mmCIF file of C-alpha atoms and ligand atoms in Angstrom:
data_model
loop_
_atom_site.group_PDB
_atom_site.id
_atom_site.type_symbol
_atom_site.label_atom_id
_atom_site.label_comp_id
_atom_site.label_asym_id
_atom_site.label_seq_id
_atom_site.Cartn_x
_atom_site.Cartn_y
_atom_site.Cartn_z
ATOM 1 C CA UNK A 16 0.000 0.000 0.000
ATOM 2 C CA UNK A 17 1.323 3.429 -0.916
ATOM 3 C CA UNK A 18 1.803 5.818 2.006
ATOM 4 C CA UNK A 19 -0.746 8.237 0.547
ATOM 5 C CA UNK A 20 -3.340 5.464 0.418
ATOM 6 C CA UNK A 21 -2.646 4.712 4.007
ATOM 7 C CA UNK A 22 -2.910 8.336 5.192
ATOM 8 C CA UNK A 23 -5.891 9.504 3.174
ATOM 9 C CA UNK A 24 -8.564 7.614 5.120
ATOM 10 C CA UNK A 25 -7.262 9.252 8.286
ATOM 11 C CA UNK A 26 -7.716 12.818 7.025
ATOM 12 C CA UNK A 27 -11.370 13.377 7.912
ATOM 13 C CA UNK A 28 -10.597 12.460 11.493
ATOM 14 C CA UNK A 29 -7.919 15.133 11.783
ATOM 15 C CA UNK A 30 -8.754 18.677 12.718
ATOM 16 C CA UNK A 31 -7.921 20.409 9.435
ATOM 17 C CA UNK A 32 -7.235 24.104 10.023
ATOM 18 C CA UNK A 33 -9.300 26.253 7.699
ATOM 19 C CA UNK A 34 -7.675 29.572 6.887
ATOM 20 C CA UNK A 35 -10.148 32.461 6.623
ATOM 21 C CA UNK A 36 -10.360 33.880 3.118
ATOM 22 C CA UNK A 37 -12.339 36.477 1.186
ATOM 23 C CA UNK A 38 -15.941 35.609 0.475
ATOM 24 C CA UNK A 39 -18.638 37.869 -1.006
ATOM 25 C CA UNK A 40 -22.188 37.175 0.120
ATOM 26 C CA UNK A 41 -24.319 36.884 -3.029
ATOM 27 C CA UNK A 42 -27.332 38.591 -1.456
ATOM 28 C CA UNK A 43 -25.728 41.563 0.278
ATOM 29 C CA UNK A 44 -22.648 41.939 -1.922
ATOM 30 C CA UNK A 45 -20.572 42.459 1.232
ATOM 31 C CA UNK A 46 -17.077 40.983 1.164
ATOM 32 C CA UNK A 47 -15.898 39.365 4.384
ATOM 33 C CA UNK A 48 -12.731 37.662 5.510
ATOM 34 C CA UNK A 49 -14.515 34.425 6.298
ATOM 35 C CA UNK A 50 -13.871 31.242 8.237
ATOM 36 C CA UNK A 51 -15.981 28.333 7.039
ATOM 37 C CA UNK A 52 -16.057 24.993 8.804
ATOM 38 C CA UNK A 53 -16.859 22.446 6.101
ATOM 39 C CA UNK A 54 -17.664 19.777 8.685
ATOM 40 C CA UNK A 55 -20.740 21.515 10.056
ATOM 41 C CA UNK A 56 -21.390 24.510 7.768
ATOM 42 C CA UNK A 57 -20.574 27.066 10.489
ATOM 43 C CA UNK A 58 -19.218 30.337 9.153
ATOM 44 C CA UNK A 59 -18.079 33.665 10.537
ATOM 45 C CA UNK A 60 -17.038 36.570 8.348
ATOM 46 C CA UNK A 61 -15.565 39.920 9.300
ATOM 47 C CA UNK A 62 -15.393 43.270 7.480
ATOM 48 C CA UNK A 63 -13.534 46.304 8.818
ATOM 49 C CA UNK A 64 -13.145 49.881 7.553
ATOM 50 C CA UNK A 65 -10.145 50.535 5.315
ATOM 51 C CA UNK A 66 -8.933 53.186 7.735
ATOM 52 C CA UNK A 67 -8.975 51.569 11.143
ATOM 53 C CA UNK A 68 -7.635 54.455 13.231
ATOM 54 C CA UNK A 69 -9.817 54.750 16.307
ATOM 55 C CA UNK A 70 -12.419 52.437 14.834
ATOM 56 C CA UNK A 71 -14.516 50.321 17.211
ATOM 57 C CA UNK A 72 -17.029 48.955 14.670
ATOM 58 C CA UNK A 73 -17.145 45.962 12.362
ATOM 59 C CA UNK A 74 -19.637 44.199 10.124
ATOM 60 C CA UNK A 75 -19.984 40.471 10.693
ATOM 61 C CA UNK A 76 -21.844 37.584 9.159
ATOM 62 C CA UNK A 77 -22.589 34.484 11.216
ATOM 63 C CA UNK A 78 -24.445 31.394 10.112
ATOM 64 C CA UNK A 79 -24.556 27.665 9.681
ATOM 65 C CA UNK A 80 -26.419 24.804 8.135
ATOM 66 C CA UNK A 81 -29.605 23.705 9.861
ATOM 67 C CA UNK A 82 -31.455 25.432 12.683
ATOM 68 C CA UNK A 83 -29.102 25.213 15.682
ATOM 69 C CA UNK A 84 -27.132 27.977 17.357
ATOM 70 C CA UNK A 85 -23.762 29.437 16.446
ATOM 71 C CA UNK A 86 -21.498 31.543 18.603
ATOM 72 C CA UNK A 87 -18.403 33.664 18.234
ATOM 73 C CA UNK A 88 -15.896 34.889 20.788
ATOM 74 C CA UNK A 89 -14.467 38.304 19.924
ATOM 75 C CA UNK A 90 -11.524 37.560 22.194
ATOM 76 C CA UNK A 91 -10.664 33.932 21.283
ATOM 77 C CA UNK A 92 -11.585 31.832 24.324
ATOM 78 C CA UNK A 93 -14.947 31.438 25.991
ATOM 79 C CA UNK A 94 -14.323 32.819 29.466
ATOM 80 C CA UNK A 95 -14.384 36.584 30.203
ATOM 81 C CA UNK A 96 -14.595 37.448 26.510
ATOM 82 C CA UNK A 97 -17.368 39.216 24.637
ATOM 83 C CA UNK A 98 -19.430 36.525 22.908
ATOM 84 C CA UNK A 99 -22.186 36.687 20.322
ATOM 85 C CA UNK A 100 -24.748 33.872 20.145
ATOM 86 C CA UNK A 101 -27.207 33.695 17.247
ATOM 87 C CA UNK A 102 -29.780 31.290 15.810
ATOM 88 C CA UNK A 103 -32.766 31.236 13.469
ATOM 89 C CA UNK A 104 -36.340 31.301 14.690
ATOM 90 C CA UNK A 105 -38.415 30.364 11.628
ATOM 91 C CA UNK A 106 -37.561 33.189 9.155
ATOM 92 C CA UNK A 107 -36.203 35.562 11.828
ATOM 93 C CA UNK A 108 -32.714 35.754 13.305
ATOM 94 C CA UNK A 109 -32.224 36.047 17.046
ATOM 95 C CA UNK A 110 -28.948 37.260 18.524
ATOM 96 C CA UNK A 111 -27.419 38.565 21.726
ATOM 97 C CA UNK A 112 -24.149 39.506 23.364
ATOM 98 C CA UNK A 113 -23.071 37.091 26.073
ATOM 99 C CA UNK A 114 -20.320 36.883 28.689
ATOM 100 C CA UNK A 115 -19.407 34.413 31.397
ATOM 101 C CA UNK A 116 -16.649 33.738 33.896
ATOM 102 C CA UNK A 117 -17.505 30.013 34.058
ATOM 103 C CA UNK A 118 -18.215 27.279 31.555
ATOM 104 C CA UNK A 119 -21.975 27.109 31.255
ATOM 105 C CA UNK A 120 -24.709 28.927 29.362
ATOM 106 C CA UNK A 121 -23.360 32.506 29.211
ATOM 107 C CA UNK A 122 -25.545 35.332 30.528
ATOM 108 C CA UNK A 123 -26.578 38.210 28.280
ATOM 109 C CA UNK A 124 -23.900 40.936 28.334
ATOM 110 C CA UNK A 125 -24.750 44.605 28.355
ATOM 111 C CA UNK A 126 -22.599 47.605 27.530
ATOM 112 C CA UNK A 127 -22.354 50.405 25.000
ATOM 113 C CA UNK A 128 -21.882 47.824 22.211
ATOM 114 C CA UNK A 129 -24.846 47.224 19.900
ATOM 115 C CA UNK A 130 -25.670 44.971 16.961
ATOM 116 C CA UNK A 131 -27.908 46.211 14.153
ATOM 117 C CA UNK A 132 -29.058 43.852 11.395
ATOM 118 C CA UNK A 133 -28.260 44.392 7.723
ATOM 119 C CA UNK A 134 -31.448 43.105 6.129
ATOM 120 C CA UNK A 135 -30.138 42.116 2.696
ATOM 121 C CA UNK A 136 -27.544 39.840 4.333
ATOM 122 C CA UNK A 137 -29.920 38.289 6.873
ATOM 123 C CA UNK A 138 -31.977 35.329 5.717
ATOM 124 C CA UNK A 139 -32.983 31.726 6.275
ATOM 125 C CA UNK A 140 -33.181 29.336 3.338
ATOM 126 C CA UNK A 141 -33.733 25.599 3.007
ATOM 127 C CA UNK A 142 -30.176 24.696 4.021
ATOM 128 C CA UNK A 143 -28.588 27.650 5.811
ATOM 129 C CA UNK A 144 -29.239 30.688 7.927
ATOM 130 C CA UNK A 145 -27.212 33.889 7.703
ATOM 131 C CA UNK A 146 -27.180 36.832 10.069
ATOM 132 C CA UNK A 147 -25.326 39.953 8.934
ATOM 133 C CA UNK A 148 -25.033 42.934 11.229
ATOM 134 C CA UNK A 149 -23.156 46.054 12.144
ATOM 135 C CA UNK A 150 -21.463 45.646 15.489
ATOM 136 C CA UNK A 151 -21.016 49.170 16.872
ATOM 137 C CA UNK A 152 -18.609 49.960 19.720
ATOM 138 C CA UNK A 153 -17.747 46.258 19.731
ATOM 139 C CA UNK A 154 -13.948 46.532 19.603
ATOM 140 C CA UNK A 155 -13.077 47.167 23.237
ATOM 141 C CA UNK A 156 -9.873 48.008 25.055
ATOM 142 C CA UNK A 157 -10.671 45.930 28.164
ATOM 143 C CA UNK A 158 -9.237 42.620 26.944
ATOM 144 C CA UNK A 159 -12.616 41.053 26.126
ATOM 145 C CA UNK A 160 -12.222 41.514 22.359
ATOM 146 C CA UNK A 161 -9.517 41.932 19.754
ATOM 147 C CA UNK A 162 -8.089 45.459 19.595
ATOM 148 C CA UNK A 163 -8.299 48.166 16.947
ATOM 149 C CA UNK A 164 -4.534 48.156 16.429
ATOM 150 C CA UNK A 165 -4.226 44.350 16.081
ATOM 151 C CA UNK A 166 -3.026 43.088 12.726
ATOM 152 C CA UNK A 167 -4.256 39.566 13.424
ATOM 153 C CA UNK A 168 -6.602 38.156 16.029
ATOM 154 C CA UNK A 169 -7.944 34.803 17.190
ATOM 155 C CA UNK A 170 -11.694 34.399 17.218
ATOM 156 C CA UNK A 171 -13.470 31.572 18.975
ATOM 157 C CA UNK A 172 -16.318 29.735 17.328
ATOM 158 C CA UNK A 173 -18.917 27.412 18.784
ATOM 159 C CA UNK A 174 -21.693 25.449 17.156
ATOM 160 C CA UNK A 175 -24.588 23.233 18.109
ATOM 161 C CA UNK A 176 -27.036 21.535 15.759
ATOM 162 C CA UNK A 177 -29.717 21.969 18.461
ATOM 163 C CA UNK A 178 -31.706 25.184 18.817
ATOM 164 C CA UNK A 179 -31.843 26.875 22.234
ATOM 165 C CA UNK A 180 -34.708 25.876 24.531
ATOM 166 C CA UNK A 181 -36.605 29.120 23.954
ATOM 167 C CA UNK A 182 -35.564 30.237 20.512
ATOM 168 C CA UNK A 183 -37.852 33.283 20.282
ATOM 169 C CA UNK A 184 -36.035 34.729 23.282
ATOM 170 C CA UNK A 185 -32.585 36.227 22.611
ATOM 171 C CA UNK A 186 -31.710 35.662 26.285
ATOM 172 C CA UNK A 187 -32.494 31.924 26.128
ATOM 173 C CA UNK A 188 -30.105 29.493 27.761
ATOM 174 C CA UNK A 189 -28.183 27.340 25.310
ATOM 175 C CA UNK A 190 -26.842 23.838 25.630
ATOM 176 C CA UNK A 191 -23.103 23.314 25.263
ATOM 177 C CA UNK A 192 -21.642 23.459 21.781
ATOM 178 C CA UNK A 193 -21.058 20.163 20.053
ATOM 179 C CA UNK A 194 -18.099 21.622 18.198
ATOM 180 C CA UNK A 195 -15.834 24.570 19.032
ATOM 181 C CA UNK A 196 -12.399 26.003 18.306
ATOM 182 C CA UNK A 197 -10.344 29.088 17.657
ATOM 183 C CA UNK A 198 -9.211 30.521 14.361
ATOM 184 C CA UNK A 199 -6.720 33.240 13.545
ATOM 185 C CA UNK A 200 -7.804 36.075 11.244
ATOM 186 C CA UNK A 201 -5.566 38.378 9.233
ATOM 187 C CA UNK A 202 -7.344 41.649 10.050
ATOM 188 C CA UNK A 203 -5.792 43.494 7.086
ATOM 189 C CA UNK A 204 -7.670 41.086 4.808
ATOM 190 C CA UNK A 205 -10.954 42.154 6.435
ATOM 191 C CA UNK A 206 -10.463 45.831 5.523
ATOM 192 C CA UNK A 207 -12.810 46.995 2.798
ATOM 193 C CA UNK A 208 -13.148 50.414 1.150
ATOM 194 C CA UNK A 209 -16.934 49.908 0.864
ATOM 195 C CA UNK A 210 -17.314 49.470 4.623
ATOM 196 C CA UNK A 211 -18.666 53.001 5.119
ATOM 197 C CA UNK A 212 -21.409 52.388 2.543
ATOM 198 C CA UNK A 213 -22.306 48.922 3.899
ATOM 199 C CA UNK A 214 -22.515 50.385 7.385
ATOM 200 C CA UNK A 215 -25.384 52.649 6.314
ATOM 201 C CA UNK A 216 -27.427 49.535 5.439
ATOM 202 C CA UNK A 217 -27.739 48.609 9.115
ATOM 203 C CA UNK A 218 -31.214 49.579 10.240
ATOM 204 C CA UNK A 219 -32.724 48.832 13.657
ATOM 205 C CA UNK A 220 -35.793 46.610 13.645
ATOM 206 C CA UNK A 221 -38.866 48.827 13.717
ATOM 207 C CA UNK A 222 -41.326 46.227 15.029
ATOM 208 C CA UNK A 223 -41.124 47.472 18.615
ATOM 209 C CA UNK A 224 -42.541 50.817 17.468
ATOM 210 C CA UNK A 225 -45.828 49.121 16.675
ATOM 211 C CA UNK A 226 -45.933 46.741 19.605
ATOM 212 C CA UNK A 227 -47.937 47.425 22.739
HETATM 213 C C1 HEM B 28 -24.213 25.593 28.292
HETATM 214 C C2 HEM B 28 -23.444 26.305 27.482
HETATM 215 C C3 HEM B 28 -21.952 26.146 27.377
HETATM 216 C C4 HEM B 28 -21.080 25.303 28.043
HETATM 217 C C5 HEM B 28 -21.395 24.279 29.116
HETATM 218 C C6 HEM B 28 -19.750 25.562 27.531
HETATM 219 C C7 HEM B 28 -18.597 24.924 27.948
HETATM 220 C C8 HEM B 28 -17.341 25.061 27.399
HETATM 221 C C9 HEM B 28 -16.164 24.300 27.782
HETATM 222 C C10 HEM B 28 -16.115 23.266 28.891
HETATM 223 C C11 HEM B 28 -15.151 24.712 26.983
HETATM 224 C C12 HEM B 28 -13.700 24.238 27.001
HETATM 225 C C13 HEM B 28 -13.479 23.259 25.884
HETATM 226 C C14 HEM B 28 -14.209 21.971 26.160
HETATM 227 O O1 HEM B 28 -13.888 21.320 27.158
HETATM 228 O O2 HEM B 28 -15.134 21.631 25.416
HETATM 229 C C15 HEM B 28 -15.675 25.727 26.097
HETATM 230 C C16 HEM B 28 -14.956 26.366 25.128
HETATM 231 C C17 HEM B 28 -15.451 27.370 24.318
HETATM 232 N N1 HEM B 28 -16.747 27.845 24.285
HETATM 233 FE FE1 HEM B 28 -18.278 27.222 25.445
HETATM 234 N N2 HEM B 28 -19.820 26.525 26.559
HETATM 235 C C18 HEM B 28 -21.150 26.923 26.445
HETATM 236 C C19 HEM B 28 -21.652 27.906 25.600
HETATM 237 C C20 HEM B 28 -20.900 28.677 24.765
HETATM 238 C C21 HEM B 28 -21.402 29.769 23.939
HETATM 239 C C22 HEM B 28 -22.854 30.248 23.889
HETATM 240 C C23 HEM B 28 -20.351 30.252 23.219
HETATM 241 C C24 HEM B 28 -20.288 31.382 22.212
HETATM 242 C C25 HEM B 28 -21.232 32.263 22.005
HETATM 243 C C26 HEM B 28 -19.180 29.458 23.585
HETATM 244 C C27 HEM B 28 -17.926 29.619 23.047
HETATM 245 C C28 HEM B 28 -16.819 28.861 23.363
HETATM 246 C C29 HEM B 28 -15.516 29.058 22.769
HETATM 247 C C30 HEM B 28 -15.174 30.079 21.700
HETATM 248 C C31 HEM B 28 -14.662 28.128 23.364
HETATM 249 C C32 HEM B 28 -13.161 28.030 23.162
HETATM 250 C C33 HEM B 28 -12.757 27.034 22.133
HETATM 251 C C34 HEM B 28 -11.235 26.884 22.129
HETATM 252 O O3 HEM B 28 -10.526 27.607 22.843
HETATM 253 O O4 HEM B 28 -10.781 26.028 21.381
HETATM 254 N N3 HEM B 28 -19.550 28.513 24.520
HETATM 255 N N4 HEM B 28 -17.012 25.922 26.369
#
């Protein structure tokens, strides 16, 4: 048996590092530096302004195959980092900031940071869901996220095929990820001249205006 024949069957069992690369979402036209996990369909893409001086905002896209939850750590690991957890609820996307000091379902995190959906990049189809949003004041100097001046940064990712127990509620508890890891991003590759235009597409949901 040739060595290659011997090694090939082992490959799927190995954790193959996927390097983030440029990907343009067909619906929104936004170009992200994107990590895609072919094993489970999880993806996380990042776009930053071309001029990053003093910037604390980014545009992100998060999604996966199926109807479970996906999460991202803006600081790499799970503990004491700013997390984002998102999932589909029928045709709507539900998302929240989370933070925890212990392993367990992270509590909702509050601060000056906000996430505002970009509608043309937010959708659920027969195989995937995609949530695209402007994350404002999300790059912090307190060690919970990557920093504005970083040239590369590790992001954590977490995925579960199961939906949270109460998927209409953004504060729902979640069960532990079935798959997780960290991935290093070249932040220069995320910089896009069109960022300032894409940013204007982020519009807060207006539903609450009409709700009792
Ligand atoms: C009940 C809920 C959760 C439990 C019990 C849990 C538990 C854990 C544990 C024990 C680890 C260490 C690695 C391991 O032993 O598996 C870990 C890592 C991690 N978790 Fe969670 N987790 C939960 C939810 C979340 C959520 C909602 C997110 C993101 C939004 C998240 C993101 C991560 C990340 C990024 C890592 C680090 C992966 C790495 O360093 O390779 N976790 N989690």
